[in-house]
CSV table of C-alpha atoms in Angstrom, one decimal:
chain,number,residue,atom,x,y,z
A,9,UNK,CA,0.0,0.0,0.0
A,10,UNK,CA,1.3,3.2,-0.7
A,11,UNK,CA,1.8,6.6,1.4
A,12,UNK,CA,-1.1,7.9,-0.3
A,13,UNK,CA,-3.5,5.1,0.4
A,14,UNK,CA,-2.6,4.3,3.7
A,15,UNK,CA,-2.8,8.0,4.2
A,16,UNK,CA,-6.3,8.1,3.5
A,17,UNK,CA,-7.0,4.8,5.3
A,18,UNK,CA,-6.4,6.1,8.0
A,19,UNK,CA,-8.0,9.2,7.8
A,20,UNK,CA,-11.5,7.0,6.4
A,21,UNK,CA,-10.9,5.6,10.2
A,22,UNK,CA,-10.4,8.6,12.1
A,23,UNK,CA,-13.5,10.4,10.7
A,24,UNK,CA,-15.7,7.3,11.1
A,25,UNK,CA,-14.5,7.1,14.6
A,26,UNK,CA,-15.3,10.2,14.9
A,27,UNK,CA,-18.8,10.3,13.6
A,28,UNK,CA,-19.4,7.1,15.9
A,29,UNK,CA,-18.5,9.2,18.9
A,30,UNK,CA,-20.5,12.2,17.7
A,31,UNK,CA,-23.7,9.8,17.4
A,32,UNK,CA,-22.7,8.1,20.8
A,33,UNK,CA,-22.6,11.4,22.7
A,34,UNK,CA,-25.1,11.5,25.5
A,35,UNK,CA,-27.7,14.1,25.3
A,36,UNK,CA,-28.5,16.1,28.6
A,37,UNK,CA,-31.4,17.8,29.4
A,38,UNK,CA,-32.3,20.5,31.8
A,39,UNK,CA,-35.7,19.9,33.8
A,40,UNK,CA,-37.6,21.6,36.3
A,41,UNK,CA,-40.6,20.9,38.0
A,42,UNK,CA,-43.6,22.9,39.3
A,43,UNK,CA,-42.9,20.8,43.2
A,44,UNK,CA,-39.8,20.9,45.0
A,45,UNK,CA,-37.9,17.9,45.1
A,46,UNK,CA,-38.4,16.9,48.5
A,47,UNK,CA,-42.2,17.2,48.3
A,48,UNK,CA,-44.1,13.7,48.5
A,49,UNK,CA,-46.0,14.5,45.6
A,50,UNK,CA,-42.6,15.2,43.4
A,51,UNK,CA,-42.4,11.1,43.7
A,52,UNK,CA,-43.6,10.0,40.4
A,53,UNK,CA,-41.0,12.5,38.7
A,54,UNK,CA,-38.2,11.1,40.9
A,55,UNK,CA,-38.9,7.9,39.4
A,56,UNK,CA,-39.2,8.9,36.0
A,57,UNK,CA,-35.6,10.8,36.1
A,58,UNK,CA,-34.1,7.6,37.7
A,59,UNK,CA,-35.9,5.0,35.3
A,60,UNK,CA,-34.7,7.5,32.7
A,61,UNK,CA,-31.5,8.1,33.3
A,62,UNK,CA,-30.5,4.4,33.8
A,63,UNK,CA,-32.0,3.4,31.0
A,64,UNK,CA,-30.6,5.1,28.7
A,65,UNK,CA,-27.5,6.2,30.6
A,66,UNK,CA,-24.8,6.8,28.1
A,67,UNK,CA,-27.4,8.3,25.5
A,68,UNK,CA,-29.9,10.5,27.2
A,69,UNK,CA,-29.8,12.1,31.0
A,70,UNK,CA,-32.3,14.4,32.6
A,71,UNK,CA,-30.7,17.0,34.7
A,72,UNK,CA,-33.5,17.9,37.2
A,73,UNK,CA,-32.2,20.8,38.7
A,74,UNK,CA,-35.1,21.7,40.8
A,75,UNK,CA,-38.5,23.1,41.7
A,76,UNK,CA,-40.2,26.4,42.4
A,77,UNK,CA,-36.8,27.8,43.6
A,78,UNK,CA,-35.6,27.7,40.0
A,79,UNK,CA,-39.0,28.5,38.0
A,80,UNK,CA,-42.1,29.8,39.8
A,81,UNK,CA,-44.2,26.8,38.5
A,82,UNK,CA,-46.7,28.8,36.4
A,83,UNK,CA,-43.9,30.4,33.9
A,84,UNK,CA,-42.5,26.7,33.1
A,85,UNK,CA,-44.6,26.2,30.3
A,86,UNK,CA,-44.2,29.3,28.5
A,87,UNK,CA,-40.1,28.6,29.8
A,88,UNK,CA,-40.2,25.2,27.8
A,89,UNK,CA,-41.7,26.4,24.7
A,90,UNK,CA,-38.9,29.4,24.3
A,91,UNK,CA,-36.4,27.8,25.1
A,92,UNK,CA,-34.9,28.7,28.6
A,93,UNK,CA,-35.3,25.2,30.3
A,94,UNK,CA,-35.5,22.1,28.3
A,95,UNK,CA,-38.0,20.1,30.1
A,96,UNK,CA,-40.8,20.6,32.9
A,97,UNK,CA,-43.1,18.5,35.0
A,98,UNK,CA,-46.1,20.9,35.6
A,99,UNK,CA,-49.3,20.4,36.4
A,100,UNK,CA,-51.9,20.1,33.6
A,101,UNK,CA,-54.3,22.9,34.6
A,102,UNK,CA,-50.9,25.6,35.4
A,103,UNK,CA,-50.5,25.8,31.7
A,104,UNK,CA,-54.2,25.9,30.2
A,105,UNK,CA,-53.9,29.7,29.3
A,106,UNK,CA,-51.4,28.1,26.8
A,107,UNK,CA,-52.9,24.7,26.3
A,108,UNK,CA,-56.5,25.0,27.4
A,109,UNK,CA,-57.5,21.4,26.7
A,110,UNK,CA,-54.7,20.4,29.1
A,111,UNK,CA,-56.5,20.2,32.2
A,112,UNK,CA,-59.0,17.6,30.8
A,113,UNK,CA,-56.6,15.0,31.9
A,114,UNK,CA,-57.6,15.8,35.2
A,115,UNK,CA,-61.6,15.7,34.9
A,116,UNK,CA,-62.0,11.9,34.7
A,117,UNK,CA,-62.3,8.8,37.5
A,118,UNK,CA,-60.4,6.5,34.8
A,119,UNK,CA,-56.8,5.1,35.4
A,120,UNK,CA,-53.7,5.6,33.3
A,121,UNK,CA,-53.8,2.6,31.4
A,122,UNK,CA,-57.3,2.8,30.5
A,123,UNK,CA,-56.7,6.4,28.8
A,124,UNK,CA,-53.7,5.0,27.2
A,125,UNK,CA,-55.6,2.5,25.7
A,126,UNK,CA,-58.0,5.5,23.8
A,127,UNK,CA,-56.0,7.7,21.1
A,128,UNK,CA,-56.1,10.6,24.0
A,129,UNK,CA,-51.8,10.4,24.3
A,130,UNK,CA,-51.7,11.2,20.6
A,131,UNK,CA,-54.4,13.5,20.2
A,132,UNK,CA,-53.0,15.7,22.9
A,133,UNK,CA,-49.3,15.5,21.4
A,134,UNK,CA,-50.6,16.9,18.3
A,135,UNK,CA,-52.7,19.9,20.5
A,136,UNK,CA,-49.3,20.6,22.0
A,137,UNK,CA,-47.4,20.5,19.2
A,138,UNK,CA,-49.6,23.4,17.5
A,139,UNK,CA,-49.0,25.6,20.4
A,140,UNK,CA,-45.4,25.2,20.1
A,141,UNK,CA,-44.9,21.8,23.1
A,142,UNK,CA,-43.3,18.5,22.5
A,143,UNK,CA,-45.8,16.4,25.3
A,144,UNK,CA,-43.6,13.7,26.2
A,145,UNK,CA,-46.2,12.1,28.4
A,146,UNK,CA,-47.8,11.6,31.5
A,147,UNK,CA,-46.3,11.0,34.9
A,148,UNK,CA,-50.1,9.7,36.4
A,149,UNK,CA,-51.4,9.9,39.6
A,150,UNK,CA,-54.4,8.1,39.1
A,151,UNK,CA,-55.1,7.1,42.9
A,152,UNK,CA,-55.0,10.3,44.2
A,153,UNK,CA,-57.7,12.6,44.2
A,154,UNK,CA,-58.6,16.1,45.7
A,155,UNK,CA,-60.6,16.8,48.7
A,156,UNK,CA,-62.1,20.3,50.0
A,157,UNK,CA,-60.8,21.1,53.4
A,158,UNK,CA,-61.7,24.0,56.1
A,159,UNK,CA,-60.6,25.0,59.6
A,160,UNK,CA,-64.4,26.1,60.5
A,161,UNK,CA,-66.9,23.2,60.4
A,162,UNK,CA,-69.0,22.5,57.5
A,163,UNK,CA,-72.2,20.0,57.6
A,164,UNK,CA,-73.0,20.0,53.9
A,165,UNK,CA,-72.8,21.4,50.6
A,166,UNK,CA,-75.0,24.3,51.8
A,167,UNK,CA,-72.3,25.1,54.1
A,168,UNK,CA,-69.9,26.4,51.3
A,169,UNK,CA,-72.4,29.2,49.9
A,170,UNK,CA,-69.6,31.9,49.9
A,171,UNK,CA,-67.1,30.3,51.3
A,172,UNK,CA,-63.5,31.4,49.7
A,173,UNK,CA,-61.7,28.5,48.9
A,174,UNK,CA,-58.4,28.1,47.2
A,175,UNK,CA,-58.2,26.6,44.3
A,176,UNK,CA,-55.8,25.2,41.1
A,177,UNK,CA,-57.4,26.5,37.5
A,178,UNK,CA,-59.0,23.1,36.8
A,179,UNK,CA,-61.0,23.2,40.4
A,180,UNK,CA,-62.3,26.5,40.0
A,181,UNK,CA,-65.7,25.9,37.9
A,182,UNK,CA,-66.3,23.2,40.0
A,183,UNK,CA,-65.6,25.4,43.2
A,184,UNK,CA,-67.4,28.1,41.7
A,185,UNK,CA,-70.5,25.5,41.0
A,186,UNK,CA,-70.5,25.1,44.5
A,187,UNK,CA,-71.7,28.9,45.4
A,188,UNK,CA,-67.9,29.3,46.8
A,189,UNK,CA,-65.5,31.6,45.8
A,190,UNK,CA,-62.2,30.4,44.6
A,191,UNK,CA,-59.1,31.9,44.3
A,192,UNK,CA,-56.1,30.8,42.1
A,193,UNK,CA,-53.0,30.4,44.8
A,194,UNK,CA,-49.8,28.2,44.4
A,195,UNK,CA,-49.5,25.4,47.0
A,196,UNK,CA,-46.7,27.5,49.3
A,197,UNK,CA,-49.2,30.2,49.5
A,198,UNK,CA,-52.0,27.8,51.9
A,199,UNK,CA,-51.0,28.0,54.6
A,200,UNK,CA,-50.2,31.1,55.3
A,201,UNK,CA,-53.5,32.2,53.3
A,202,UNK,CA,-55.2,29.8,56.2
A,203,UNK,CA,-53.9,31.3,59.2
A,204,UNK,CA,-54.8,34.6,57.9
A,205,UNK,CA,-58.0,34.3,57.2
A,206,UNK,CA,-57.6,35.2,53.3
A,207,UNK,CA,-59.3,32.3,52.4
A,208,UNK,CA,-62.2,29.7,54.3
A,209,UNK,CA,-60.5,26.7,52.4
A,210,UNK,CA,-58.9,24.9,49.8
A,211,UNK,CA,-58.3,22.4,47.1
A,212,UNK,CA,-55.7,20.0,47.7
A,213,UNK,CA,-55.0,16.0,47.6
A,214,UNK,CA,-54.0,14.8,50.9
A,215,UNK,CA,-50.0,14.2,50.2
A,216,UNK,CA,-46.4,15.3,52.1
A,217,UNK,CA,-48.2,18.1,53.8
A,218,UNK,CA,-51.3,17.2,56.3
A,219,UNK,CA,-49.0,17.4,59.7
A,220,UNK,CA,-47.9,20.5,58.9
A,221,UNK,CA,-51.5,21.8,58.8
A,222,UNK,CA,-53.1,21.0,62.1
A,223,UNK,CA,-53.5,24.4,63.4
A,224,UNK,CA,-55.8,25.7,60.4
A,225,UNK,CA,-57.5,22.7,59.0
A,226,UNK,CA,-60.4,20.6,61.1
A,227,UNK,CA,-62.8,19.5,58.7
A,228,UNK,CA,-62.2,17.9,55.0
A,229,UNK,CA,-65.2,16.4,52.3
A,230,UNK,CA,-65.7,13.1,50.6
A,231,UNK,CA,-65.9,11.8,48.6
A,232,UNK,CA,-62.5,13.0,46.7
A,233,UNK,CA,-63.0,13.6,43.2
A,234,UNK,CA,-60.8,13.9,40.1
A,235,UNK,CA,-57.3,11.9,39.5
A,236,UNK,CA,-53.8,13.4,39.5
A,237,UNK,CA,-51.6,13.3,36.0
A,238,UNK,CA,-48.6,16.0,35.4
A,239,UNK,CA,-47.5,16.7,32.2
A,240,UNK,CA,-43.7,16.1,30.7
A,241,UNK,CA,-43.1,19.0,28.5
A,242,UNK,CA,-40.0,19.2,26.6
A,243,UNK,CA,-38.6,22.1,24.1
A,244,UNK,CA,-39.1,20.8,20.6
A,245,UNK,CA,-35.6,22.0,19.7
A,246,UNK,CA,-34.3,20.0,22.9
A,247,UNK,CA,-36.0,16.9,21.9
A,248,UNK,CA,-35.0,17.1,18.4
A,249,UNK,CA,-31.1,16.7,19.7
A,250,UNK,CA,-31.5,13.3,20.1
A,251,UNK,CA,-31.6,11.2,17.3
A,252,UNK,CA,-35.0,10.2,16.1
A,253,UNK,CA,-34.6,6.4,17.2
A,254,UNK,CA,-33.6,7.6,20.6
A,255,UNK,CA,-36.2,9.9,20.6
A,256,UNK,CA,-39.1,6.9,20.0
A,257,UNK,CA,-37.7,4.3,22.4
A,258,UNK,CA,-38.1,7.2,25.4
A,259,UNK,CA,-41.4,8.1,24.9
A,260,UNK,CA,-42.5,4.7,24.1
A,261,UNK,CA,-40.9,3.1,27.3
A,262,UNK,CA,-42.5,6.3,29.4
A,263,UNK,CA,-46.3,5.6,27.9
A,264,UNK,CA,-46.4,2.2,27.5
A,265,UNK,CA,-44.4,0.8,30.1
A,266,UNK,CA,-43.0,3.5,33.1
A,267,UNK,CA,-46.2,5.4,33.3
A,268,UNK,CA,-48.4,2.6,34.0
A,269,UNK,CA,-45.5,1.4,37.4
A,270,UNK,CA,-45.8,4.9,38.4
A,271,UNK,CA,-49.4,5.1,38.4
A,272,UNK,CA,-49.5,2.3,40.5
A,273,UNK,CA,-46.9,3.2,42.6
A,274,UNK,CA,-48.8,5.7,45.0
A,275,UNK,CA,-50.7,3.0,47.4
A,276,UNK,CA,-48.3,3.7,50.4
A,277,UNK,CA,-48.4,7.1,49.8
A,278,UNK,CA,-51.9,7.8,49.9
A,279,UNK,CA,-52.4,5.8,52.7
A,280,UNK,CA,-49.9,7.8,54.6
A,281,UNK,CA,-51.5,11.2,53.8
A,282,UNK,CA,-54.5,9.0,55.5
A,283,UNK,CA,-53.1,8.5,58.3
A,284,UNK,CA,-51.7,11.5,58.8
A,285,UNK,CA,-55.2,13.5,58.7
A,286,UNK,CA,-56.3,11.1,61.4
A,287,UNK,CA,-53.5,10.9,63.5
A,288,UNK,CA,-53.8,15.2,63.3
A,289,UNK,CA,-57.7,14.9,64.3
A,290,UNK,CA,-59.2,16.0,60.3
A,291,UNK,CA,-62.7,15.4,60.6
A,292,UNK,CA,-64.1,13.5,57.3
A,293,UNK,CA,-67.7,15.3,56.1
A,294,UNK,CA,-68.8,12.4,55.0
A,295,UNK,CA,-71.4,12.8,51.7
A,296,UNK,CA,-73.7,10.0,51.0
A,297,UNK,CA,-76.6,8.9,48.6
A,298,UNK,CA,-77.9,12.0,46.4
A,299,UNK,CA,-75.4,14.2,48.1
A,300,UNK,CA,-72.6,12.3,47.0
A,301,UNK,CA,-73.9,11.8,43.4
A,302,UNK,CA,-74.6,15.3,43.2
A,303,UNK,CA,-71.0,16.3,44.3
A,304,UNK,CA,-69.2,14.3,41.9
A,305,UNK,CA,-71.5,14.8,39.6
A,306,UNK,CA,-71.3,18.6,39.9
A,307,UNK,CA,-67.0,18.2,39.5
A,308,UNK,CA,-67.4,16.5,36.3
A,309,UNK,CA,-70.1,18.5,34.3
A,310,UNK,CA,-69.6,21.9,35.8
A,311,UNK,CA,-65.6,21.3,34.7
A,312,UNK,CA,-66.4,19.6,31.1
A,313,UNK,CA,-68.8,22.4,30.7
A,314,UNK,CA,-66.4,25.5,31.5
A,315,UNK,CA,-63.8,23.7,29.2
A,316,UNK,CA,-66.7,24.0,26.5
A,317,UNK,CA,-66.0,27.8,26.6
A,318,UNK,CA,-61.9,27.7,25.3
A,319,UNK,CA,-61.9,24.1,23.6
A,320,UNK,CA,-62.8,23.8,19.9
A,321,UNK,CA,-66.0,21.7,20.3
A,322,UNK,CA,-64.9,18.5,18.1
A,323,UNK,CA,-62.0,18.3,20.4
A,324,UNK,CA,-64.1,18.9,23.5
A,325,UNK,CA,-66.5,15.6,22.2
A,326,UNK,CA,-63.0,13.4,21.4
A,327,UNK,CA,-61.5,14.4,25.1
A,328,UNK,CA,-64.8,13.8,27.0
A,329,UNK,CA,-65.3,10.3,25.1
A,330,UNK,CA,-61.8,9.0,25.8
A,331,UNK,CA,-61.4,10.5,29.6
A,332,UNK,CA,-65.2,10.1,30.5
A,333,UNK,CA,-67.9,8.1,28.6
């Protein structure tokens, strides 16, 4: 072989080594979600970073660099889709000024696996993709739901006429149905809001928090109602770093195979946060018959039928079939 040939031999090599190591290179990307990291409810994203990251260590890691502290929690939506964090975990209805058919995920008594079993994953990829949002998935909650609670007793669902009760966006029409008066207030806020007087009450599942509350809460009404589901957002720039193989074995393995461990994942949880309202003396208003009916019935419709208002109705019909009928 001559100079010349061995020359370019060798130089064939190095540039195909090189492209090998250029494919190889792990992607990193930066995440932030709208809980802290120590908060009970942040558990289903601390599984999906570690499941992530050790399954595709060497290719892909998520960097989850924090909570509120970072972001305040209702920004990281509009943070994802220009740019300035690469991925967020943030609840559905903390983005619906962007994404207004987002918090249907929430209006529904169904688990994660029998929504994913419906075209809803798909549907709602392409509704975030229009508004500029790569919807990697679901990190589901399915188990836990939402109770009302109060420091001053209640009896009934006459009680709450005027009440002011603290609420997330997808609560509020059902609040609001109620004759109560909501008002939109991140988690931190509660408590303080509480033992004030600002507000009567709030919206809340019963996780990570229920000891700390003794002092302003007495009284709490069942039945719960909705299920839990945050949203994996990711930059569409970000995601298209990885190459497209990579980029369908993640969100595959997160919908079809992580989500569904998550979901189930919360048992212990939930029946801590139960114990904890007992062992702190919460008082259950226990609905029953009509009552009860009527309650639920109230959080689905009066919800579905607010949603009628921003959602283009042949979207609104697919959603409600999939999450409710």
């Amino acid at each position: 072989m001559t100079k010349q040939l061995l020359f370019k031999s060798l130089l064939g090599l190095s540039l195909i080594g090189a492209a090998s190591a250029a494919q190889a290179e792990e992607v990193t990307l930066n995440a932030v979600s709208f809980t802290p990291k120590t908060a009970v409810v942040s558990h289903g994203f601390k599984e999906f970073v570690t499941a992530i990251n050790e399954k595709f260590d060497g290719e892909l890691e998520i960097n989850w660099r924090g909570g509120p502290e970072v972001m305040p929690p209702f920004r990281l939506a509009d943070a994802v889709r220009n740019g300035s964090i690469d991925m967020a975990l943030t609840s559905p209805s903390y983005y619906s000024g962007l994404v207004p058919s987002a918090t249907a995920s929430n209006l529904s008594f169904k688990t994660y696996e029998e929504i994913a079993e419906t075209d809803y994953l798909e549907r709602m990829t392409q509704v975030h993709a229009e508004r500029g949002l790569h919807l990697l998935g679901e990190i589901p909650a399915s188990p836990v739901k939402f109770f009302l609670f109060f420091k001053d007793e209640v009896t009934g669902l006459d009680d709450l006429e005027g009440k002011r009760i603290r609420v997330f966006p997808t609560i509020l029409p059902f609040v609001e149905s109620l004759g109560a008066e909501p008002l939109v207030m991140p988690m931190g806020e509660i408590y303080t809001a509480m033992e004030r007087g600002v507000i009567d009450g709030f919206a809340q599942s019963n996780l990570g928090w229920v000891d700390q509350f003794e002092d302003v809460v007495n009284y709490y009404i069942t039945p719960p109602y909705y299920r839990a589901g945050f949203s994996v957002l990711v930059n569409p720039d970000a995601w298209s770093e990885l190459p497209e193989e990579l980029r369908g074995r993640v969100q595959t393995y997160l919908r079809e195979e992580l989500a569904s461990e998550i979901d189930q994942s919360w048992d212990e949880i939930i029946a801590t946060g139960y114990q904890q309202m007992e062992d702190a003396g919460f008082q259950e208003v226990k609905l029953t018959g009509d009552a009860a009916d009527e309650y639920l019935n109230t959080a689905i419709e009066a919800a579905w039928q607010h949603l009628a208002e921003d959602v283009d109705p042949e979207l609104h019909a697919e959603l409600k079939s999939m999450l409710v009928d």
